[in-house]
């Protein structure tokens, strides 16, 4: 797995630095990537990278401040326009579902794939054959969660 920083600025985008987002390239065999936070302009940063939105598998949101989520509806809608057909799951604190449903519904965004929001308040929140994800509450002005991605031991290695 490999981390790629798409934006590291807090508050507002600047010409030099984009607001928060980070991509995690998953193992080679999996051919997908995950996104942590999605500030405004994240899809432009992805266009400048070798990442393909259609390969985006999960999005993990730390908290609901605008500089971490204002890029989400646009990115999700572009994923559909760019041939993304596989399901997408977005994880984050309570309120995320209402934000996304409202933005995507009133903009009449047509989604060619199935998307799900999993709202959580920390704990063990995700597990599949290869990885598990644990979330821990962080100190911030609003409810905020850090994520720990743990790769499971592979049989025979
Ligand atoms: Zn914040």
CSV table of C-alpha atoms and ligand atoms in Angstrom, one decimal:
chain,number,residue,atom,x,y,z
A,1,UNK,CA,0.0,0.0,0.0
A,2,UNK,CA,1.2,3.5,-0.8
A,3,UNK,CA,0.1,6.9,0.4
A,4,UNK,CA,-0.2,9.9,-1.9
A,5,UNK,CA,-0.9,13.4,-0.6
A,6,UNK,CA,-3.4,15.3,-2.8
A,7,UNK,CA,-3.8,18.3,-0.5
A,8,UNK,CA,-2.4,19.3,2.8
A,9,UNK,CA,-3.8,22.8,3.4
A,10,UNK,CA,-6.3,23.6,6.1
A,11,UNK,CA,-9.2,26.1,5.6
A,12,UNK,CA,-9.2,27.3,2.0
A,13,UNK,CA,-7.3,26.2,-1.1
A,14,UNK,CA,-4.4,28.3,-2.2
A,15,UNK,CA,-2.6,28.3,-5.6
A,16,UNK,CA,0.2,26.3,-4.2
A,17,UNK,CA,-1.5,23.9,-1.9
A,18,UNK,CA,-4.9,22.2,-2.1
A,19,UNK,CA,-7.1,21.5,0.9
A,20,UNK,CA,-7.1,18.1,2.6
A,21,UNK,CA,-7.1,14.8,0.8
A,22,UNK,CA,-5.0,11.8,0.7
A,23,UNK,CA,-5.1,8.7,-1.5
A,24,UNK,CA,-4.1,5.2,-0.4
A,25,UNK,CA,-3.2,2.9,-3.3
A,26,UNK,CA,-4.2,-0.6,-2.3
A,27,UNK,CA,-2.2,-3.7,-3.1
A,28,UNK,CA,-1.4,-4.4,-6.7
A,29,UNK,CA,-3.8,-7.3,-7.0
A,30,UNK,CA,-6.7,-5.2,-5.8
A,31,UNK,CA,-6.1,-2.4,-8.3
A,32,UNK,CA,-8.1,0.1,-6.3
A,33,UNK,CA,-7.4,3.1,-4.2
A,34,UNK,CA,-9.0,4.7,-1.2
A,35,UNK,CA,-9.4,8.4,-0.4
A,36,UNK,CA,-9.2,10.0,3.0
A,37,UNK,CA,-11.1,13.3,3.1
A,38,UNK,CA,-12.2,15.2,0.0
A,39,UNK,CA,-11.7,18.9,0.1
A,40,UNK,CA,-12.6,21.1,-2.8
A,41,UNK,CA,-10.4,20.6,-5.8
A,42,UNK,CA,-9.5,17.0,-5.0
A,43,UNK,CA,-10.8,15.8,-8.3
A,44,UNK,CA,-8.4,18.2,-10.1
A,45,UNK,CA,-5.5,16.7,-8.0
A,46,UNK,CA,-6.6,13.2,-9.1
A,47,UNK,CA,-6.5,14.3,-12.7
A,48,UNK,CA,-2.9,15.4,-12.2
A,49,UNK,CA,-2.0,12.0,-10.8
A,50,UNK,CA,-2.1,8.5,-12.3
A,51,UNK,CA,-5.2,7.6,-10.2
A,52,UNK,CA,-8.4,6.8,-11.9
A,53,UNK,CA,-11.7,7.8,-10.3
A,54,UNK,CA,-13.3,4.5,-11.6
A,55,UNK,CA,-10.8,2.6,-9.4
A,56,UNK,CA,-11.9,4.5,-6.2
A,57,UNK,CA,-13.3,1.9,-3.8
A,58,UNK,CA,-13.9,3.6,-0.4
A,59,UNK,CA,-13.8,7.2,0.9
A,60,UNK,CA,-13.1,7.9,4.5
A,61,UNK,CA,-14.1,11.3,6.0
A,62,UNK,CA,-12.5,12.5,9.2
A,63,UNK,CA,-15.0,15.2,10.0
A,64,UNK,CA,-17.6,17.4,8.3
A,65,UNK,CA,-15.8,20.8,8.1
A,66,UNK,CA,-16.0,22.1,4.5
A,67,UNK,CA,-12.4,21.9,3.7
A,68,UNK,CA,-12.7,18.1,4.2
A,69,UNK,CA,-16.0,17.4,2.3
A,70,UNK,CA,-16.8,20.2,-0.2
A,71,UNK,CA,-15.1,18.2,-3.0
A,72,UNK,CA,-17.2,15.1,-2.4
A,73,UNK,CA,-20.4,15.6,-4.4
A,74,UNK,CA,-18.4,16.8,-7.5
A,75,UNK,CA,-16.0,14.0,-7.3
A,76,UNK,CA,-18.7,11.4,-6.8
A,77,UNK,CA,-20.6,12.8,-9.8
A,78,UNK,CA,-17.5,12.8,-12.0
A,79,UNK,CA,-16.7,9.2,-11.0
A,80,UNK,CA,-20.0,8.4,-12.7
A,81,UNK,CA,-19.2,10.4,-15.8
A,82,UNK,CA,-15.7,8.8,-16.0
A,83,UNK,CA,-17.0,5.3,-16.3
A,84,UNK,CA,-17.1,4.3,-12.6
A,85,UNK,CA,-19.7,1.5,-12.3
A,86,UNK,CA,-18.5,-0.4,-9.3
A,87,UNK,CA,-20.0,0.3,-5.9
A,88,UNK,CA,-18.6,3.1,-3.7
A,89,UNK,CA,-18.8,3.3,0.0
A,90,UNK,CA,-18.3,6.6,2.0
A,91,UNK,CA,-17.5,6.3,5.7
A,92,UNK,CA,-17.8,9.3,8.1
A,93,UNK,CA,-19.5,10.9,11.1
A,94,UNK,CA,-23.3,11.3,11.4
A,95,UNK,CA,-24.5,14.1,9.1
A,96,UNK,CA,-22.5,12.9,6.1
A,97,UNK,CA,-25.4,11.0,4.6
A,98,UNK,CA,-27.7,13.9,4.7
A,99,UNK,CA,-25.1,16.2,3.2
A,100,UNK,CA,-24.5,13.8,0.2
A,101,UNK,CA,-28.1,12.9,-0.4
A,102,UNK,CA,-29.1,16.6,-0.4
A,103,UNK,CA,-26.2,17.7,-2.7
A,104,UNK,CA,-26.6,14.9,-5.2
A,105,UNK,CA,-30.4,14.9,-5.2
A,106,UNK,CA,-31.1,18.6,-5.6
A,107,UNK,CA,-28.4,18.8,-8.3
A,108,UNK,CA,-30.1,15.9,-10.0
A,109,UNK,CA,-26.8,14.1,-10.3
A,110,UNK,CA,-27.2,10.8,-12.2
A,111,UNK,CA,-25.1,8.1,-10.6
A,112,UNK,CA,-24.3,5.1,-12.7
A,113,UNK,CA,-23.1,3.2,-9.7
A,114,UNK,CA,-24.4,2.2,-6.3
A,115,UNK,CA,-23.1,4.4,-3.5
A,116,UNK,CA,-23.6,3.8,0.2
A,117,UNK,CA,-22.8,6.0,3.2
A,118,UNK,CA,-21.8,4.4,6.5
A,119,UNK,CA,-22.0,6.8,9.4
A,120,UNK,CA,-20.1,5.8,12.4
A,121,UNK,CA,-18.8,7.1,15.8
A,122,UNK,CA,-15.5,5.2,15.9
A,123,UNK,CA,-14.6,1.6,16.7
A,124,UNK,CA,-13.9,-1.3,14.3
A,125,UNK,CA,-15.8,-0.1,11.3
A,126,UNK,CA,-14.7,-2.1,8.3
A,127,UNK,CA,-13.2,-5.5,7.5
A,128,UNK,CA,-12.7,-7.6,4.4
A,129,UNK,CA,-10.4,-10.5,3.5
A,130,UNK,CA,-7.3,-8.3,3.3
A,131,UNK,CA,-7.7,-5.3,5.6
A,132,UNK,CA,-9.5,-4.0,8.5
A,133,UNK,CA,-10.1,-0.4,9.5
A,134,UNK,CA,-10.4,1.0,13.0
A,135,UNK,CA,-11.5,4.5,13.8
A,136,UNK,CA,-10.7,6.6,16.9
A,137,UNK,CA,-12.2,9.9,18.0
A,138,UNK,CA,-9.8,12.9,17.7
A,139,UNK,CA,-9.7,16.3,19.5
A,140,UNK,CA,-11.3,18.9,17.2
A,141,UNK,CA,-14.0,21.5,17.4
A,142,UNK,CA,-16.5,19.1,15.9
A,143,UNK,CA,-16.6,15.3,16.0
A,144,UNK,CA,-13.6,14.0,14.2
A,145,UNK,CA,-12.2,10.6,13.6
A,146,UNK,CA,-8.8,9.2,12.7
A,147,UNK,CA,-8.5,5.9,10.7
A,148,UNK,CA,-6.1,3.1,11.1
A,149,UNK,CA,-5.8,0.6,8.2
A,150,UNK,CA,-4.4,-2.7,9.2
A,151,UNK,CA,-3.3,-5.2,6.5
A,152,UNK,CA,-4.1,-8.7,7.5
A,153,UNK,CA,-1.5,-11.5,7.5
A,154,UNK,CA,-1.6,-13.3,4.2
A,155,UNK,CA,-1.7,-17.1,4.1
A,156,UNK,CA,1.5,-18.6,3.0
A,157,UNK,CA,3.6,-15.4,3.2
B,1,LIG,ZN1,-11.7,20.9,10.8
